Coordinates of C-alpha atoms in Angstrom, one line a residue:
X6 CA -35.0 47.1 51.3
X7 CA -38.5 46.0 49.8
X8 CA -37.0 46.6 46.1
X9 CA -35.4 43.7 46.5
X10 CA -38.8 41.9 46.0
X11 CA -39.7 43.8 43.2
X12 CA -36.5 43.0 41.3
X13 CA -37.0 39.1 41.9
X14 CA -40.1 40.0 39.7
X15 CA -38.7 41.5 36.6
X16 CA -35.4 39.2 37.1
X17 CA -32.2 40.0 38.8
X18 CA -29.9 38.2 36.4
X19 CA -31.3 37.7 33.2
X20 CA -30.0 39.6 29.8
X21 CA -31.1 42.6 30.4
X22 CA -28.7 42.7 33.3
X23 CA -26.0 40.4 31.5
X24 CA -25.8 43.0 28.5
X25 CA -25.4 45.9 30.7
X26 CA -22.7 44.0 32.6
X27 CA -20.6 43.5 29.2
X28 CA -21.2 46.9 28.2
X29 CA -20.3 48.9 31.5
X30 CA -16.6 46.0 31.3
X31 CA -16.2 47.2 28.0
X32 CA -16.4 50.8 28.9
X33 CA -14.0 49.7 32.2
X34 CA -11.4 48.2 29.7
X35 CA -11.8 51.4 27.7
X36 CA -11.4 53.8 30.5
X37 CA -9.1 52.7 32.7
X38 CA -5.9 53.4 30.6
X39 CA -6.9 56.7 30.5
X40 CA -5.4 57.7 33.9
X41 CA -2.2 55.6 33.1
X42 CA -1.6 57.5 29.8
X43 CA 1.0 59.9 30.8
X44 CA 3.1 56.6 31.7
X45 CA 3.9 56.3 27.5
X46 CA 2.9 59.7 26.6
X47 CA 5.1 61.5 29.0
X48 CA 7.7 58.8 28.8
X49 CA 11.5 60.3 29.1
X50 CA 13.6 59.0 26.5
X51 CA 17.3 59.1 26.4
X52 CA 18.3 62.9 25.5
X53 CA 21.6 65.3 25.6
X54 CA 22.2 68.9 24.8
X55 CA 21.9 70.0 21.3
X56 CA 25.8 70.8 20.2
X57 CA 26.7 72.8 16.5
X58 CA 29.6 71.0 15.8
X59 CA 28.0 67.8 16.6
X60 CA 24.0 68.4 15.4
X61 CA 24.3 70.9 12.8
X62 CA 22.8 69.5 9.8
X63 CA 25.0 72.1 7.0
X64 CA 28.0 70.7 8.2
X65 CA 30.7 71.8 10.7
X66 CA 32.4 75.3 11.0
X67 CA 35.6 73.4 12.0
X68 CA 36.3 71.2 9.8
X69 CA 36.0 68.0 11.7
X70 CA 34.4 66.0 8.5
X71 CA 36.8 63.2 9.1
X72 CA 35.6 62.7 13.2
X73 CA 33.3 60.1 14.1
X74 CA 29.6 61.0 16.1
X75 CA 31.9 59.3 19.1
X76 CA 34.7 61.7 19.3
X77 CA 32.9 64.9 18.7
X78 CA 30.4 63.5 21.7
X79 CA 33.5 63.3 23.8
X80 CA 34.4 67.2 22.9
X81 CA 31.4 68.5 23.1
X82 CA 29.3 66.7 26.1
X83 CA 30.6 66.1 29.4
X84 CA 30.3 62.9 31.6
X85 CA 28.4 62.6 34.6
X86 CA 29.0 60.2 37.7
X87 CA 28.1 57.2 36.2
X88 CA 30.8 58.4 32.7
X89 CA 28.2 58.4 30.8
X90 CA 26.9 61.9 28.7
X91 CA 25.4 64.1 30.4
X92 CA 21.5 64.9 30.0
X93 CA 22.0 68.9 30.7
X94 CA 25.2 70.4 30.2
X95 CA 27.6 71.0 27.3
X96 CA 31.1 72.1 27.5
X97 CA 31.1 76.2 26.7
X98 CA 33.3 75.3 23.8
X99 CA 34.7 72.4 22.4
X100 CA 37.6 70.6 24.2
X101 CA 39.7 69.3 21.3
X102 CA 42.6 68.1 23.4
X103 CA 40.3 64.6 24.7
X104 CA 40.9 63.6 20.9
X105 CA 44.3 62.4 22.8
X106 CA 43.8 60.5 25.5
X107 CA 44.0 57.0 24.9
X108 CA 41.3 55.1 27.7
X109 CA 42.0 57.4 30.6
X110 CA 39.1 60.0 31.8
X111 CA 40.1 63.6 32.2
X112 CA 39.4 65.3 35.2
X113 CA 36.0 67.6 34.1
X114 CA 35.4 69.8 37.0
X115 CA 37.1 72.3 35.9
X116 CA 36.0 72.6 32.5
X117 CA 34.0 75.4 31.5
X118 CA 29.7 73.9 30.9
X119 CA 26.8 75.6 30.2
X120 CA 23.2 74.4 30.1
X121 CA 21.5 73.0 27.0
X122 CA 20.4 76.4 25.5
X123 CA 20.1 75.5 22.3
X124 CA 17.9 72.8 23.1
X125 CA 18.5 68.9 23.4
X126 CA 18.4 66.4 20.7
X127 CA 16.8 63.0 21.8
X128 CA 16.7 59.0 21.4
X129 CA 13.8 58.4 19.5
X130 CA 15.1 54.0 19.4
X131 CA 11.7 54.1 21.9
X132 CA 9.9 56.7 21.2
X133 CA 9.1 58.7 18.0
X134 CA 7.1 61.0 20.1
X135 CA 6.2 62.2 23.6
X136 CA 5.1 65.2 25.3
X137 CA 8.7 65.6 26.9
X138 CA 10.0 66.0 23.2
X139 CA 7.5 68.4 22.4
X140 CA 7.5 70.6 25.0
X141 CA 11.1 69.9 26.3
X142 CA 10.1 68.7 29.6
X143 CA 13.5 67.8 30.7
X144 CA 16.1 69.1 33.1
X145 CA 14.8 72.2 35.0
X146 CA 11.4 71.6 33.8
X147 CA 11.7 67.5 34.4
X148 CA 9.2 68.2 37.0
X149 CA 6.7 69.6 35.0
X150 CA 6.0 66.1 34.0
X151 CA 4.6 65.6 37.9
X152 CA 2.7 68.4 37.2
X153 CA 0.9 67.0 34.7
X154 CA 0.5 63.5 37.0
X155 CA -0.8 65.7 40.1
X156 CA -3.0 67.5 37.7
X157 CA -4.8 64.3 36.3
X158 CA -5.3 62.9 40.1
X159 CA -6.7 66.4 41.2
X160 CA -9.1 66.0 38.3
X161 CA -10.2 62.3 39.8
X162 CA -10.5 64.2 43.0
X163 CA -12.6 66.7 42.1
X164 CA -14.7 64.9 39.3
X165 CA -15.6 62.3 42.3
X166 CA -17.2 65.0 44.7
X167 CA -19.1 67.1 41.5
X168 CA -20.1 64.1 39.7
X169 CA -21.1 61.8 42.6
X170 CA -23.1 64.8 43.7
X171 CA -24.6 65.1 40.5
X172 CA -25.4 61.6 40.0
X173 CA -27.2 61.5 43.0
X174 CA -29.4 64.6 42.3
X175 CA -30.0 64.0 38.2
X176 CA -29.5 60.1 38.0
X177 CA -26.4 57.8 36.8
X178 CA -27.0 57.3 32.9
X179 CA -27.6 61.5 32.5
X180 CA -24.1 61.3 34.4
X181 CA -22.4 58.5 32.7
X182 CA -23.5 59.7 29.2
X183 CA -22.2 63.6 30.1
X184 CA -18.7 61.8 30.9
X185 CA -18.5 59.5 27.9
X186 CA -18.6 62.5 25.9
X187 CA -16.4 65.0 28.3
X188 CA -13.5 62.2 28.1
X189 CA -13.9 61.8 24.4
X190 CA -13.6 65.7 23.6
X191 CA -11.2 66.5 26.1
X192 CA -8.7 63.8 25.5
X193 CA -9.4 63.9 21.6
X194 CA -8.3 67.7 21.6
X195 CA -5.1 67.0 23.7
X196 CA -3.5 65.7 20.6
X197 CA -3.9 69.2 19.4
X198 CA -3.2 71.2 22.1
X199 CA -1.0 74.3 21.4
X200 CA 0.8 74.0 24.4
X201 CA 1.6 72.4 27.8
X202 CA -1.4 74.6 30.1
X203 CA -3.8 74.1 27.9
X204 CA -2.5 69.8 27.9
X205 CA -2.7 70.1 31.8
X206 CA -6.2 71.3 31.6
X207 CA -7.6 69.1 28.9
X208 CA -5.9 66.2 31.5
X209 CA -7.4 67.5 34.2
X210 CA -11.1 67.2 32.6
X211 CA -10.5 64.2 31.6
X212 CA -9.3 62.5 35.3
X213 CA -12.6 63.9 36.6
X214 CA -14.5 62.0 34.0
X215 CA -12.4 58.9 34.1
X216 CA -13.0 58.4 37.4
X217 CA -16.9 59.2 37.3
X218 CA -17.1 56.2 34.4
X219 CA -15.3 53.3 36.2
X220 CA -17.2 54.2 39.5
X221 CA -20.8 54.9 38.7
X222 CA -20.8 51.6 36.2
X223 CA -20.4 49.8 39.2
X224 CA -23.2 51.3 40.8
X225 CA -25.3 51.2 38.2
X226 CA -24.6 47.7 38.0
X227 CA -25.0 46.7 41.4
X228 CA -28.7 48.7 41.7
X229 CA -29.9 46.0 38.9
X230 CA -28.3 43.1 39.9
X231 CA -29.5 40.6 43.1
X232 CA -27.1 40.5 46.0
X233 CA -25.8 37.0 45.7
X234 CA -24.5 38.0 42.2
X235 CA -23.6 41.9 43.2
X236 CA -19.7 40.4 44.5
X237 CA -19.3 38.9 40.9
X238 CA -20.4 41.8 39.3
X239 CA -17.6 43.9 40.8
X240 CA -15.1 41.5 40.4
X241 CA -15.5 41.2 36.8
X242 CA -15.8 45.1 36.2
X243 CA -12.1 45.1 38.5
X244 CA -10.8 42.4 36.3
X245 CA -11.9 44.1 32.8
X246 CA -10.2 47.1 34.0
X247 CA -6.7 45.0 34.3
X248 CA -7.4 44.1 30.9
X249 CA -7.4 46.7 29.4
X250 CA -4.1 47.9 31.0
X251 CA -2.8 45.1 29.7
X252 CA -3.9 45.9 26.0
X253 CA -2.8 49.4 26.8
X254 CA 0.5 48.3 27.3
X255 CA 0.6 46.0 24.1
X256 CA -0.5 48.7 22.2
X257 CA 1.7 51.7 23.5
X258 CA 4.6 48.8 22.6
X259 CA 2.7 49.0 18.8
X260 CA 2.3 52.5 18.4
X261 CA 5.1 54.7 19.7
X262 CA 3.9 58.5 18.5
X263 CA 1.9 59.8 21.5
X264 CA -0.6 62.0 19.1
X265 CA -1.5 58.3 17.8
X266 CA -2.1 56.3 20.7
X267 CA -3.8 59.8 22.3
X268 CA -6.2 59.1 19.1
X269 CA -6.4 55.2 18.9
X270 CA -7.2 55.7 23.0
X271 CA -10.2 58.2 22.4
X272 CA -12.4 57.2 19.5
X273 CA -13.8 54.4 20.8
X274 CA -14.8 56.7 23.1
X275 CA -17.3 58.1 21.0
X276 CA -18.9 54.8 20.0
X277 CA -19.4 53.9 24.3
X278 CA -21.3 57.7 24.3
X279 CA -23.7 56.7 21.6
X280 CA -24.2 53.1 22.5
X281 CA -24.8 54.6 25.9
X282 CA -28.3 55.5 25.0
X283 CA -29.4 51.8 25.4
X284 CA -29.1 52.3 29.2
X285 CA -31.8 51.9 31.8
X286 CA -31.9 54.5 34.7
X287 CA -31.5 53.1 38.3
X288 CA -35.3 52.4 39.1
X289 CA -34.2 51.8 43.1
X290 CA -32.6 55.4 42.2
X291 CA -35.7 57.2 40.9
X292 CA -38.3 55.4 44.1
X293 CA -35.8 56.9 46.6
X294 CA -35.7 60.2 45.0
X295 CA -40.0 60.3 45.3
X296 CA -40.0 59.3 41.4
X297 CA -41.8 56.3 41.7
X298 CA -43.8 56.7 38.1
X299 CA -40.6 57.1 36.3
X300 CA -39.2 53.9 38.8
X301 CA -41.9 51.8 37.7
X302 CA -41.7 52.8 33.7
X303 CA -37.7 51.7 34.3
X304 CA -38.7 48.5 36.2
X305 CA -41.4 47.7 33.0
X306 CA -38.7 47.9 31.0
X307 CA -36.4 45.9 32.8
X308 CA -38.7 43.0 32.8
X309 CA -39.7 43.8 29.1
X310 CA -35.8 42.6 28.4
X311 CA -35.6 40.2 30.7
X312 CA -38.4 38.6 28.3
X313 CA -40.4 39.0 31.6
X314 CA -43.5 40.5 29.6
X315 CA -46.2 39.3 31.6
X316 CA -44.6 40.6 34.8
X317 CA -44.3 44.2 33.5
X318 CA -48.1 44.3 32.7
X319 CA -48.8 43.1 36.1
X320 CA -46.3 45.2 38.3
X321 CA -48.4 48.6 38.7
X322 CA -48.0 51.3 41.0
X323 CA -50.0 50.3 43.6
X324 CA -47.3 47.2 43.5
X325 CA -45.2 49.5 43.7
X326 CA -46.6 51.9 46.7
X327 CA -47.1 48.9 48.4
X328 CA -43.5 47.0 48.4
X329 CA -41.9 50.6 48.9
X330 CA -43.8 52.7 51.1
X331 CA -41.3 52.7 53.8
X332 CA -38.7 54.2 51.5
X333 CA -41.7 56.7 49.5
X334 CA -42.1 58.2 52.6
X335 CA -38.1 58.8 53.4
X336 CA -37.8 60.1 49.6
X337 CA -40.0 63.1 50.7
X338 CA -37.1 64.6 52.4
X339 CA -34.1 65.2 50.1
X340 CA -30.8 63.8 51.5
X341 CA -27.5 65.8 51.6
X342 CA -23.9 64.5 51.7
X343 CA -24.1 65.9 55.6
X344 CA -26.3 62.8 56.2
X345 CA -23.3 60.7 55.4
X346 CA -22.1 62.2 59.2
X347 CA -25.3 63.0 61.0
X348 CA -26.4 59.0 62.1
X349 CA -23.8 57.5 64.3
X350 CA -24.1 54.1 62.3
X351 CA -23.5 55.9 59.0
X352 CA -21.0 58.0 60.0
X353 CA -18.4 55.2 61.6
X354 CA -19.3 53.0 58.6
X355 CA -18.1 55.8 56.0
X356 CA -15.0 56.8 58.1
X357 CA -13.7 53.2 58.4
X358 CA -14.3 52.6 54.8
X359 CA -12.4 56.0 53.6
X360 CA -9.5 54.9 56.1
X361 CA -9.5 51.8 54.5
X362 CA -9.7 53.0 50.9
X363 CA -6.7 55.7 52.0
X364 CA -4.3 53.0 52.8
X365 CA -4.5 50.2 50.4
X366 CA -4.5 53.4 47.3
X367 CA -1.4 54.7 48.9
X368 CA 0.6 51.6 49.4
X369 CA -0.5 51.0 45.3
X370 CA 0.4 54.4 44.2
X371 CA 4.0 54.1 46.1
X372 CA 4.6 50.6 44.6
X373 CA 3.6 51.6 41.6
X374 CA 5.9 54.6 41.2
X375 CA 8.8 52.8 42.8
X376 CA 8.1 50.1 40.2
X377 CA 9.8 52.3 37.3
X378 CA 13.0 52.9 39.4
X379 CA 13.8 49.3 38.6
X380 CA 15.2 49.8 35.0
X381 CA 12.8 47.1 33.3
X382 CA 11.1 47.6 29.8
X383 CA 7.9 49.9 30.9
X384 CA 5.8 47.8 28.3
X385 CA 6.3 44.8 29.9
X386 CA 5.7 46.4 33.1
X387 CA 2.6 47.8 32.5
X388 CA 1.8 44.1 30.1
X389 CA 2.7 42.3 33.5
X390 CA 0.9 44.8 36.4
X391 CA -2.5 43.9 33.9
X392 CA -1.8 40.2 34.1
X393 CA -1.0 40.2 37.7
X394 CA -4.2 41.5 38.8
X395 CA -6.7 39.2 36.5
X396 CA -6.3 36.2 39.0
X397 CA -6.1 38.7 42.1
X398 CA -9.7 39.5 40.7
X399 CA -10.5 36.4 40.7
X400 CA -9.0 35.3 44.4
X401 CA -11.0 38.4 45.6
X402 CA -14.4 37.1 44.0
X403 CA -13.7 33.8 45.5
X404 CA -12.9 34.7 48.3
X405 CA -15.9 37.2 48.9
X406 CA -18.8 34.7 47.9
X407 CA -16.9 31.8 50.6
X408 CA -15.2 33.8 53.6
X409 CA -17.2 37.2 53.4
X410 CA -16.8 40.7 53.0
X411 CA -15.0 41.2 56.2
X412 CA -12.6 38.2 56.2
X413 CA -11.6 38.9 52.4
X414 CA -10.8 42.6 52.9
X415 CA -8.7 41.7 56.3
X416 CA -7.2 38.6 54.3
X417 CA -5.7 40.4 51.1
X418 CA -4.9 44.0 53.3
X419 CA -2.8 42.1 55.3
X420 CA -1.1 40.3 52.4
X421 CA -0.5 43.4 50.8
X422 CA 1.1 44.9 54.2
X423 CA 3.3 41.3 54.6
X424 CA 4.2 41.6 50.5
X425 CA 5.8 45.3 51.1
X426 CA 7.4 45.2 54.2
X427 CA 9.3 42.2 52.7
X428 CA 10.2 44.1 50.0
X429 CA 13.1 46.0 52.3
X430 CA 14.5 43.3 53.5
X431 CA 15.7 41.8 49.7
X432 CA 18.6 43.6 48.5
X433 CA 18.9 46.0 45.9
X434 CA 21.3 43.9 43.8
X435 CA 18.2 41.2 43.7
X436 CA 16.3 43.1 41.2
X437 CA 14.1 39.9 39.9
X438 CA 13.2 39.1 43.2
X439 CA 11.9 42.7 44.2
X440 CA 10.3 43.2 41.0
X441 CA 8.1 39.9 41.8
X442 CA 7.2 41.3 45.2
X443 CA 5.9 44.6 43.9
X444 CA 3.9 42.3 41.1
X445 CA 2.3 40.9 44.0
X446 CA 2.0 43.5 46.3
X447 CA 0.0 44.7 43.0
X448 CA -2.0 42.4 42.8
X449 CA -3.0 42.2 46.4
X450 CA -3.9 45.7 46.4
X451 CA -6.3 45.3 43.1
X452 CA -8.0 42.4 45.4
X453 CA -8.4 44.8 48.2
X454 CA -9.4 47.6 46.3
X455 CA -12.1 44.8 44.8
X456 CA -13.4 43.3 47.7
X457 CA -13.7 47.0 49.4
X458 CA -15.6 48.8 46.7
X459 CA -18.0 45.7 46.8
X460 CA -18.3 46.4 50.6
X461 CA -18.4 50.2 50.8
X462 CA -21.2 49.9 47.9
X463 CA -23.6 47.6 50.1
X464 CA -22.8 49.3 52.9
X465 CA -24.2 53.2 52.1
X466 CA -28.0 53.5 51.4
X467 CA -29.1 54.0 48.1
X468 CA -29.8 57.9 49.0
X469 CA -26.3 58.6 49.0
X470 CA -24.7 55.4 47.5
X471 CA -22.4 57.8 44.7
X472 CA -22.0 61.0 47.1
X473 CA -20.6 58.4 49.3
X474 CA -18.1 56.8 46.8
X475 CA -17.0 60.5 45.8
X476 CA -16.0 60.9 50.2
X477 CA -14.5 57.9 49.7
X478 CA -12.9 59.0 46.3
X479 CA -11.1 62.3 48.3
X480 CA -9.4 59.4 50.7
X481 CA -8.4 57.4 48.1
X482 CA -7.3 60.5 46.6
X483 CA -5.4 62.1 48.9
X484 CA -3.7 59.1 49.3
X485 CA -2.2 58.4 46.0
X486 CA -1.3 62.5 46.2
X487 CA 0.7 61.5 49.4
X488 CA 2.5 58.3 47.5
X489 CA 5.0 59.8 46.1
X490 CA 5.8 62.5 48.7
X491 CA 6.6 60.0 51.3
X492 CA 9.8 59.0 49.0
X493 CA 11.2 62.3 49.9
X494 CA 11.5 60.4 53.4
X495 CA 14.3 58.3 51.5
X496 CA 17.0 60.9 52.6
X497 CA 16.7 60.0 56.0
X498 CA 16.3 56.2 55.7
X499 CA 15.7 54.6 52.5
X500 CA 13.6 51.8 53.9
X501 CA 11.3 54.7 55.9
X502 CA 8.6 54.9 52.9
X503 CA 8.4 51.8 52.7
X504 CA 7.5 50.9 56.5
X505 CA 4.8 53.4 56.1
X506 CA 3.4 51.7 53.0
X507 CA 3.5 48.4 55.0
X508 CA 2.3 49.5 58.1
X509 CA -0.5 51.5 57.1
X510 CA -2.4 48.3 55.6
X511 CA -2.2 46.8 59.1
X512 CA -3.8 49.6 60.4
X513 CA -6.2 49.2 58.3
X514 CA -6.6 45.3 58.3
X515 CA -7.4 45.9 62.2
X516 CA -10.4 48.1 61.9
X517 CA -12.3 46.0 59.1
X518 CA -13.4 43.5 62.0
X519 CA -15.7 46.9 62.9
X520 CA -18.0 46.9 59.7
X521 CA -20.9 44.6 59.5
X522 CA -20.8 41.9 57.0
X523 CA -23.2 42.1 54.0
X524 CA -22.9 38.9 52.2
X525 CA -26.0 37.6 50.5
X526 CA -27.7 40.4 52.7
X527 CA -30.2 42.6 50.5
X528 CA -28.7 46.7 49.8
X529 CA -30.1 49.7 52.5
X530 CA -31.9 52.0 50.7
X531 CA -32.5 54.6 52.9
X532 CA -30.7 56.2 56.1
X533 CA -33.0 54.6 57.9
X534 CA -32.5 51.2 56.9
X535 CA -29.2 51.4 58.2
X536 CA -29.7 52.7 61.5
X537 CA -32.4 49.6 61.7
X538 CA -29.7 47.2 60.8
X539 CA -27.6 48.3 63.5
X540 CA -30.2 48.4 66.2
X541 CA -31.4 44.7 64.7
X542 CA -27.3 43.6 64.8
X543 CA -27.4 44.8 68.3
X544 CA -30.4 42.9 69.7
X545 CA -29.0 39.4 68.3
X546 CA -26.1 39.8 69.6
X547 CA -27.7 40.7 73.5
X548 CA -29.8 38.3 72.6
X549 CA -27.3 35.2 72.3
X550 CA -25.2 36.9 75.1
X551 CA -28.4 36.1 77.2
X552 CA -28.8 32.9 76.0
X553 CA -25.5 32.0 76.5
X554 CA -25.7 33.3 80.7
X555 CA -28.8 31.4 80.8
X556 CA -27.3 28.2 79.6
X557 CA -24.7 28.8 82.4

């Protein structure tokens, strides 16, 4: 914990760390929308079989020139449930005898259909473009669309565990540079990809680099940056990550052709990669790892832009050996992601913050996808789910400088468990109403997600800090996976998913009160640190406990 001192002496907020801070929000705001792309670019629009009579462009074979669009419609397309077209089925030939009915609806079931094999013709009032209309990802292969979803989370999944490894065993800016330009390749090329496989793998590349960005940013951030500023750090990376998905709505509203937004999404991209070079490599990182020359040159530097001159001539390495030699002699043996489970102390701390992490992401992902059931415009949806978590941001950074970690996380959890369980109880019919308590239930959740990534990111030692987050990331992970599965439970009681999104944050809010607070409290570096922390908590606590007898 002795770096602590030595940042005090090259400055733990001054512009070197302020300039990093708007950079690493800029790349958030960039980012982010990456993993809601498919909600535009995979967008359904309005769509009905292709018919010859109806579609051909050379003119009918049967004469029906003096027809309007309306009545060869009603020959050639039948009506669903709801009388209106159907999305995959024509009639196997045209049925000229509904040109006569005057208002009354025919009786269609025993009428002759056949699915859309000439393919479908679609409402482009919306959209010009999406992948559905270029790959015909309708009907039967509707699903596909999932596919491509599930695809882009497992890459999340799987980019957490490699690149949090990695991070930890080559350092964060080699990491965060190697993902700026992954994401900018990978999601440039989908604009050209030849066809759907080759779309689902480019996606998939980019979900494990999308998620690498917006977590090790915050790391990075939080290993420069003194503890009584490391809450607002977070908050404002959260809240420039809301931004963005608001702009990413307004400008999915502006540009309607997915090749183009794909594009206008990814070249900027390019710019974060090569401004990326400006970065300064985690010092605390490199003296953990038994790097301490490289450390200090980082620290030097640091101070050097902090306009700190005179303190980088004067901090040395004997400074250094001095203030650190505890966690020098801990770097001589390399750590492992089993150490995350070996120490007692760790290991609760890591599997109360992964439960935690798996229930607020699965309530999100099951409002979320819920959410677009409601028949609203998706733009202003996604305008509105950006807006709605700004101020959440904001709540959660007041609330973690004044009540604490602990009381903040148990606070908003249990908001966002009261917020969703209400949610069955309104009607269908009051669609306003519900569509304000999933914009809540939003928001709450981005608060939680806020105040426990600040909490998980004291909590783990510097050793392991992104290994860690990538554990945490498979929890997370497998919840929003599980999201949308629980709605099969629907068929059984429609209010059943829901009870499970709301009960599981209760669970959750319950076994916060077990983690040790960390406000204003410096970060562990080492494995050690922690299991000194405990021991130390321990000791107090018998401590009053005796006190308290004795007074008796």
């Amino acid at each position: 914990m002795a770096f602590q001192d030595l940042l005090d002496q090259v400055g733990g907020l001054g512009r070197f760390q302020i300039l990093q801070m708007v950079f690493f929000c800029i790349s958030s705001l960039i980012v982010y929308p990456h993993i809601l792309l498919e909600n535009f670019t995979a967008a359904i629009p309005g769509h009905r079989c292709w018919v010859h009579i109806l579609d051909n462009d050379t003119g009918s074979s049967n004469d029906t020139g003096t027809l309007s669009q309306d009545a060869l419609l009603r020959i050639s397309i039948p009506l669903d449930s709801n009388l209106r077209p159907e999305k995959c089925h024509r009639f196997s030939h045209p049925q000229w005898q509904f040109l006569h009915l005057n208002g009354t609806f025919p009786n269609m079931t025993d009428l002759d259909t056949e699915p859309c094999v000439d393919g479908w013709m679609y409402d482009r009032s919306s959209f010009s473009s999406t992948i559905v209309t270029e790959w015909d990802l309708v009907c039967k292969s509707q699903s596909l669309i999932s596919v491509a979803k599930f695809l882009v989370m497992s890459g999340i999944l799987v980019g957490g565990i490699i690149y949090g490894y990695l991070s930890d065993r080559f350092g964060r800016k080699f990491i965060i540079r190697l993902c700026f330009l992954q994401l900018a390749i990978v999601d440039t090329f989908t604009v050209i990809a030849p066809n759907f496989i080759i779309y689902c793998s480019l996606r998939f590349l980019a979900g494990m680099s999308a998620t690498c960005l917006l977590t090790i940013n915050v790391l990075l951030t939080l290993e420069w940056t003194e503890p009584r500023f490391q809450a607002m750090a977070t908050t404002l990376l959260m809240a420039a990550a809301s931004l963005g998905q608001t702009i990413f709505g307004g400008l999915a509203f502006a540009i309607r052709d997915w090749h183009t937004l794909q594009l206008v999404m990814s070249a900027p991209l390019f710019v974060l990669f090569l401004a990326s070079r400006w970065l300064i490599e985690s010092a605390r990182w490199l003296i953990t790892i038994d790097k301490p020359k490289k450390g200090l040159k980082e620290l030097q530097k640091a101070a050097h832009r902090n306009g700190r001159k005179n303190t980088g001539d004067t901090l040395t390495m004997e400074v250094l050996r001095s203030a650190m030699q505890e966690e020098l002699e801990a770097a001589q043996t390399k750590p492992s992601v089993f150490d995350l489970f070996r120490t007692p102390n760790l290991r609760k701390r890591i599997c109360l913050l992964s439960f935690v992490r798996f229930a607020n992401v699965l309530t999100h992902f099951g409002l979320t996808l819920h959410l677009q059931h409601l028949g609203s415009n998706i733009f202003l949806f996604q305008i509105l789910f950006g807006i709605v978590t700004i101020p959440a941001n904001y709540a959660a950074l007041l609330a973690l400088n004044h009540l604490g970690r602990r009381i903040t996380q148990m606070l908003f959890i249990f908001l966002l468990a009261v917020s969703t369980l209400t949610i069955t109880c309104v009607s269908e019919e009051m669609q306003a109403l519900r569509m304000a308590l999933a914009a809540l239930a939003i928001g709450v959740s981005f608060a939680t997600f806020a105040s426990n990534f600040c909490h998980g990111s004291e909590l783990i030692p510097t050793v392991l800090r992104v290994t860690s987050v990538g554990i945490m990331g498979i929890a997370s992970n497998t919840g929003a996976a599980l999201a949308p599965l629980l709605m099969i439970l629907t068929v059984y009681s429609p209010h059943l998913p829901w009870i499970i999104y709301g009960v599981l944050p209760i669970l959750a809010g319950l076994v916060v009160p077990l983690l040790p607070e960390t406000r204003n409290k410096p970060l562990p570096d080492s494995i050690q640190d922690v299991e000194n922390e405990e021991k130390s908590s321990r000791k107090t606590k018998q401590e009053d406990t005796f006190m308290k007898v004795t007074q008796c």
